[in-house]
XYZ file of C-alpha atoms in Angstrom:
377
model
C -2.639 -69.298 167.991
C -2.560 -73.091 168.262
C 0.823 -74.660 168.952
C 1.871 -77.075 166.202
C 3.270 -80.570 166.832
C 6.432 -81.128 164.786
C 5.670 -84.739 163.910
C 7.800 -86.767 161.486
C 6.015 -87.438 158.153
C 7.661 -90.857 157.670
C 6.490 -91.904 161.139
C 2.958 -90.785 160.278
C 3.057 -92.910 157.104
C 4.281 -95.873 159.146
C 1.540 -95.364 161.750
C -1.190 -95.275 159.093
C 0.139 -98.389 157.370
C 0.524 -100.256 160.670
C -3.055 -99.456 161.706
C -4.408 -100.078 158.179
C -5.772 -96.519 158.177
C -6.325 -94.581 154.969
C -5.990 -90.816 154.713
C -9.772 -90.598 154.480
C -10.161 -92.905 157.482
C -7.860 -90.808 159.649
C -9.508 -87.592 158.478
C -12.899 -88.984 159.506
C -11.604 -89.914 162.978
C -10.083 -86.467 163.472
C -12.996 -84.516 162.004
C -10.905 -82.888 159.306
C -10.341 -83.232 155.549
C -8.137 -85.776 153.771
C -6.318 -82.895 152.074
C -5.171 -81.721 155.531
C -3.795 -85.196 156.305
C -1.862 -85.174 153.025
C -0.173 -81.888 153.945
C 1.071 -83.552 157.161
C 2.296 -86.564 155.201
C 4.141 -84.304 152.751
C 5.644 -82.209 155.552
C 4.009 -79.023 154.242
C 2.004 -78.503 157.448
C 1.785 -79.848 160.982
C -1.153 -80.823 163.198
C -1.954 -79.078 166.441
C -0.945 -80.870 169.636
C -4.575 -81.791 170.207
C -4.838 -83.274 166.703
C -1.538 -85.148 167.164
C -2.772 -86.659 170.431
C -5.996 -87.791 168.778
C -3.992 -89.073 165.814
C -1.835 -91.243 168.091
C -4.953 -92.619 169.775
C -6.577 -93.396 166.411
C -3.449 -95.234 165.230
C -2.915 -97.038 168.586
C 0.620 -95.785 169.105
C 2.256 -93.871 171.990
C 2.042 -90.115 171.445
C 5.826 -89.767 171.639
C 6.327 -92.046 168.646
C 5.138 -89.268 166.319
C 8.247 -87.210 167.118
C 10.829 -89.928 166.478
C 13.252 -89.154 163.615
C 12.205 -92.385 161.849
C 9.701 -95.213 162.329
C 10.556 -97.496 165.260
C 11.642 -101.103 164.854
C 8.858 -103.113 166.474
C 9.441 -106.651 167.629
C 6.673 -109.025 168.563
C 6.983 -110.258 172.143
C 6.651 -113.890 170.983
C 8.489 -115.811 168.238
C 6.748 -115.256 164.900
C 6.125 -118.577 163.150
C 3.742 -117.184 160.526
C 4.564 -117.389 156.850
C 2.984 -116.482 153.525
C 4.320 -118.484 150.588
C 7.027 -119.737 152.932
C 8.245 -116.194 153.698
C 8.145 -114.634 157.154
C 5.505 -111.982 157.810
C 7.187 -108.726 158.847
C 4.240 -106.404 159.483
C 2.028 -106.866 162.533
C -1.120 -104.933 163.347
C -1.531 -102.985 166.593
C -4.339 -105.420 167.436
C -1.990 -108.405 167.331
C 0.680 -106.508 169.272
C -1.783 -105.434 171.950
C -3.599 -108.747 172.397
C -0.279 -110.545 172.922
C 0.798 -107.938 175.468
C -2.517 -108.281 177.303
C -2.219 -112.069 177.449
C 1.407 -111.850 178.611
C 0.323 -109.467 181.378
C -2.336 -111.942 182.536
C 0.114 -114.828 182.313
C 2.761 -112.960 184.342
C 0.223 -112.270 187.092
C -0.805 -115.934 187.128
C 2.820 -117.092 187.332
C 3.282 -114.986 190.477
C -0.004 -116.316 191.866
C 1.065 -119.942 191.312
C 4.472 -119.331 192.876
C 2.845 -117.751 195.904
C 0.756 -120.919 196.233
C 3.784 -123.241 195.770
C 2.624 -124.842 192.549
C 5.062 -127.186 190.800
C 6.171 -126.962 187.189
C 4.223 -128.984 184.629
C 6.265 -131.921 183.393
C 4.490 -132.270 180.053
C 5.534 -128.780 178.857
C 8.502 -129.352 176.546
C 8.343 -133.130 177.039
C 8.380 -133.738 173.258
C 10.700 -132.828 170.413
C 10.235 -131.950 166.778
C 12.447 -134.971 166.113
C 9.889 -137.311 167.689
C 7.458 -139.323 165.594
C 4.164 -137.499 165.074
C 2.192 -140.417 166.526
C 4.413 -140.410 169.637
C 3.557 -136.768 170.305
C -0.134 -137.400 169.605
C -0.244 -140.230 172.150
C 1.557 -138.178 174.795
C -0.891 -135.312 174.411
C -3.889 -137.663 174.546
C -2.547 -139.430 177.631
C -1.811 -136.168 179.458
C -5.200 -134.699 178.603
C -7.005 -137.891 179.509
C -9.495 -137.342 176.687
C -10.086 -139.744 173.829
C -12.239 -139.296 170.759
C -15.863 -139.299 171.955
C -18.268 -142.048 170.959
C -21.108 -139.573 170.543
C -21.714 -135.849 170.178
C -20.472 -133.351 167.602
C -17.289 -131.344 167.125
C -18.517 -128.605 169.485
C -18.757 -131.170 172.290
C -15.287 -132.491 171.447
C -13.873 -128.950 171.409
C -15.442 -128.198 174.811
C -14.071 -131.443 176.280
C -10.550 -130.686 175.030
C -10.624 -127.131 176.397
C -11.802 -128.372 179.788
C -9.165 -131.120 179.810
C -6.395 -128.653 178.953
C -7.518 -126.296 181.727
C -7.757 -129.205 184.156
C -4.064 -130.065 183.730
C -2.925 -126.436 184.011
C -3.096 -124.895 180.523
C -4.935 -121.581 180.246
C -7.057 -121.599 177.094
C -8.040 -118.086 176.010
C -10.348 -117.387 173.076
C -11.193 -113.967 171.675
C -11.877 -112.196 168.409
C -11.262 -108.659 169.730
C -8.639 -106.841 171.787
C -9.797 -106.906 175.404
C -13.460 -105.920 175.431
C -13.158 -103.372 172.611
C -15.547 -104.513 169.878
C -14.061 -101.925 167.499
C -10.666 -103.651 167.572
C -11.236 -106.961 165.827
C -8.528 -109.560 165.344
C -7.853 -110.665 161.786
C -7.776 -114.378 160.992
C -5.754 -113.490 157.891
C -3.022 -112.269 160.232
C -2.963 -115.120 162.761
C -5.065 -117.990 164.062
C -3.530 -118.444 167.474
C -0.435 -118.434 169.632
C 1.094 -120.440 172.443
C 3.145 -119.493 175.508
C 5.044 -122.612 176.545
C 5.753 -121.673 180.160
C 6.394 -124.618 182.492
C 4.331 -123.090 185.281
C 1.532 -121.283 183.448
C 1.283 -122.256 179.755
C -1.243 -120.439 177.568
C -3.051 -121.293 174.358
C -4.781 -118.377 172.618
C -7.278 -118.982 169.811
C -8.421 -116.226 167.445
C -12.223 -116.420 167.595
C -12.501 -114.401 164.392
C -11.911 -117.682 162.594
C -14.870 -119.859 161.644
C -15.942 -121.825 164.742
C -15.567 -125.080 162.827
C -11.841 -124.366 162.252
C -10.963 -123.565 165.872
C -10.763 -127.205 166.953
C -7.762 -127.704 164.662
C -6.128 -124.507 165.937
C -6.630 -125.636 169.535
C -4.777 -128.910 169.001
C -2.122 -127.186 166.875
C -1.350 -124.775 169.733
C -1.428 -127.596 172.298
C 1.275 -129.302 170.230
C 3.435 -126.195 170.697
C 3.060 -126.570 174.474
C 4.265 -130.181 174.389
C 7.192 -129.108 172.189
C 7.988 -126.352 174.689
C 8.040 -123.733 171.943
C 6.145 -120.451 172.184
C 5.052 -118.728 169.016
C 2.430 -117.016 166.866
C 0.795 -119.287 164.309
C -1.124 -118.907 161.116
C -1.792 -122.681 161.182
C -2.063 -122.431 157.406
C -1.892 -125.345 155.011
C 1.066 -125.969 152.747
C 4.629 -124.863 153.330
C 5.855 -123.047 156.411
C 8.378 -123.128 159.192
C 9.237 -126.633 160.325
C 7.647 -126.133 163.765
C 4.380 -125.122 162.140
C 4.417 -128.014 159.687
C 5.070 -130.446 162.542
C 2.288 -129.012 164.747
C -0.106 -129.193 161.799
C 0.785 -132.858 161.365
C 0.220 -133.502 165.078
C -3.158 -131.748 165.027
C -4.251 -133.609 161.920
C -3.249 -137.024 163.243
C -4.748 -136.263 166.656
C -8.164 -135.398 165.219
C -8.325 -137.528 162.064
C -5.708 -140.307 161.856
C -4.640 -140.689 158.245
C -4.947 -144.500 158.149
C -8.522 -144.337 159.442
C -9.411 -141.603 156.982
C -8.103 -143.645 154.068
C -9.934 -146.754 155.261
C -13.302 -145.008 155.449
C -12.923 -142.825 152.365
C -15.236 -144.007 149.583
C -13.633 -143.280 146.216
C -16.980 -143.844 144.502
C -18.310 -140.692 146.155
C -17.294 -137.061 145.685
C -15.002 -135.530 148.290
C -17.698 -133.293 149.780
C -20.002 -136.292 150.202
C -17.204 -138.155 151.965
C -16.586 -135.205 154.237
C -20.267 -134.942 155.134
C -20.519 -138.672 155.893
C -17.369 -138.849 158.036
C -17.931 -135.938 160.413
C -20.002 -138.124 162.737
C -17.322 -140.839 162.831
C -14.454 -138.508 163.746
C -16.518 -135.934 165.692
C -14.862 -133.026 163.913
C -16.254 -130.327 161.626
C -16.431 -130.475 157.845
C -13.654 -127.902 157.716
C -11.281 -130.067 159.750
C -12.119 -133.145 157.683
C -11.671 -131.226 154.440
C -8.298 -129.975 155.626
C -7.228 -133.487 156.586
C -8.392 -134.768 153.196
C -6.276 -132.065 151.576
C -3.217 -133.182 153.536
C -3.893 -136.792 152.514
C -4.041 -135.821 148.846
C -7.763 -136.528 148.553
C -8.763 -132.915 147.855
C -7.154 -130.324 145.604
C -5.851 -127.169 147.249
C -8.118 -124.875 145.224
C -11.137 -126.975 146.198
C -10.260 -126.731 149.878
C -9.550 -123.009 149.655
C -12.942 -122.365 148.029
C -14.661 -124.569 150.613
C -12.964 -122.699 153.479
C -13.896 -119.325 151.943
C -17.536 -120.428 151.703
C -17.568 -121.555 155.345
C -15.968 -118.287 156.477
C -18.525 -116.256 154.550
C -21.354 -118.254 156.111
C -19.845 -117.531 159.535
C -19.626 -113.795 158.784
C -23.171 -113.731 157.449
C -24.616 -115.580 160.428
C -26.863 -113.598 162.737
C -24.976 -113.788 166.035
C -25.914 -111.809 169.125
C -22.405 -112.159 170.517
C -23.420 -114.441 173.398
C -23.465 -113.897 177.131
C -21.161 -111.214 178.539
C -19.959 -113.552 181.287
C -19.573 -116.554 178.997
C -17.460 -114.414 176.678
C -15.383 -113.217 179.640
C -14.781 -116.822 180.675
C -13.652 -117.806 177.185
C -11.505 -114.695 176.816
C -9.670 -115.186 180.110
C -9.751 -118.983 180.659
C -11.691 -120.396 183.557
C -8.733 -121.185 185.816
C -7.288 -117.685 185.410
C -10.707 -116.130 186.050
C -11.188 -118.204 189.219
C -7.755 -117.185 190.542
C -8.275 -113.450 189.894
C -11.849 -113.329 191.203
C -10.952 -115.344 194.316
C -8.087 -112.970 195.104
C -10.333 -109.953 194.566
C -13.107 -111.269 196.819
C -10.705 -112.044 199.666
C -9.050 -108.626 199.343
C -5.780 -109.877 197.859
C -6.077 -107.437 194.951
C -8.282 -104.412 194.328
C -11.486 -104.860 192.343
C -10.112 -102.223 189.977
C -7.002 -104.315 189.293
C -9.048 -107.504 188.946
C -11.284 -105.778 186.417
C -8.248 -104.597 184.434
C -6.839 -108.137 184.340
C -10.143 -109.651 183.240
C -11.179 -106.769 180.933
C -14.512 -106.395 182.738
C -15.885 -103.490 184.827
C -14.907 -103.752 188.528
C -18.561 -103.549 189.568
C -19.266 -106.796 187.685
C -16.629 -108.895 189.491
C -19.043 -110.201 192.124
C -21.653 -111.113 189.534
C -18.932 -112.830 187.494
C -18.020 -114.824 190.609
C -21.593 -116.104 190.650
C -21.322 -117.171 187.034
C -18.111 -119.033 187.918
C -20.027 -120.648 190.812
C -17.510 -119.482 193.429
């Protein structure tokens, strides 16, 4: 006779809600019927230990959580700056929890690596204040990065230049739309667009690649602003109201990419807003989405118009036929180049095991040497 696991029904409800799993969804994962799941939720029956273990895996929680007397209080490991209608978001998915923990683990390893190599703290981290003028912060960031608005090229070129400049001065820029290398665990742009770790030795900017590519340039600069403020946090980078840090970083990102005075000077009131946006992308070297957002902030576009425009762009992104790109290029974006170089170099010289290097980089250990070739080490 199978031994039953005396799980707590309220914890099971919490686990399903947290993982956005329906009764039917869990039943499908466990190879049973939804009616059986409901008996567990009602406390009328209990799963076997094998079913409980598979249940915990499906819901991305530790097995022991199922036996707690009540759902645990989970705290995000970074300050939560996200809001919806100016109210804090209390629920966080296991994907958000896990991707932050993974990035923090990488960042902790890199901090130790830098200390072992006697690296100095970065003076620009925390060099600005929310009480500073927006333009003052914008100029400091531009001067530290050493990158000005390009005279040619498109927003993709500008985005690449900014990422490379940030990495060059010591900021790890990580970009991913999934947890680790698990394509079944996608990150939701509705939940967050990015986060920043404002460490003076090894700062990190993480960008949610589930967002439309054209919107990521704004998120990048928004998160860079957090680094200069010296404030870590998870961002939605949404328009409208929000916590004062988020509003300020939005203002910095907007002024950095599309200065309001220039936008107003070049805006042709005789033309529709979408025509203006299309004509100005080449001047500012940003995407239509960024220009539309900036026009919204300048009062040139109605909020409903922008929201519909963003929804259309997101749908086009979702409908696009993408192969997912090169495995090694994705690994480089996911881990940041400077972090990748440090880990791979240590692995090749025997400083850490290939197994541990693979775990840090979320790639198979037997691909480390080939990855080193891609990094041109």
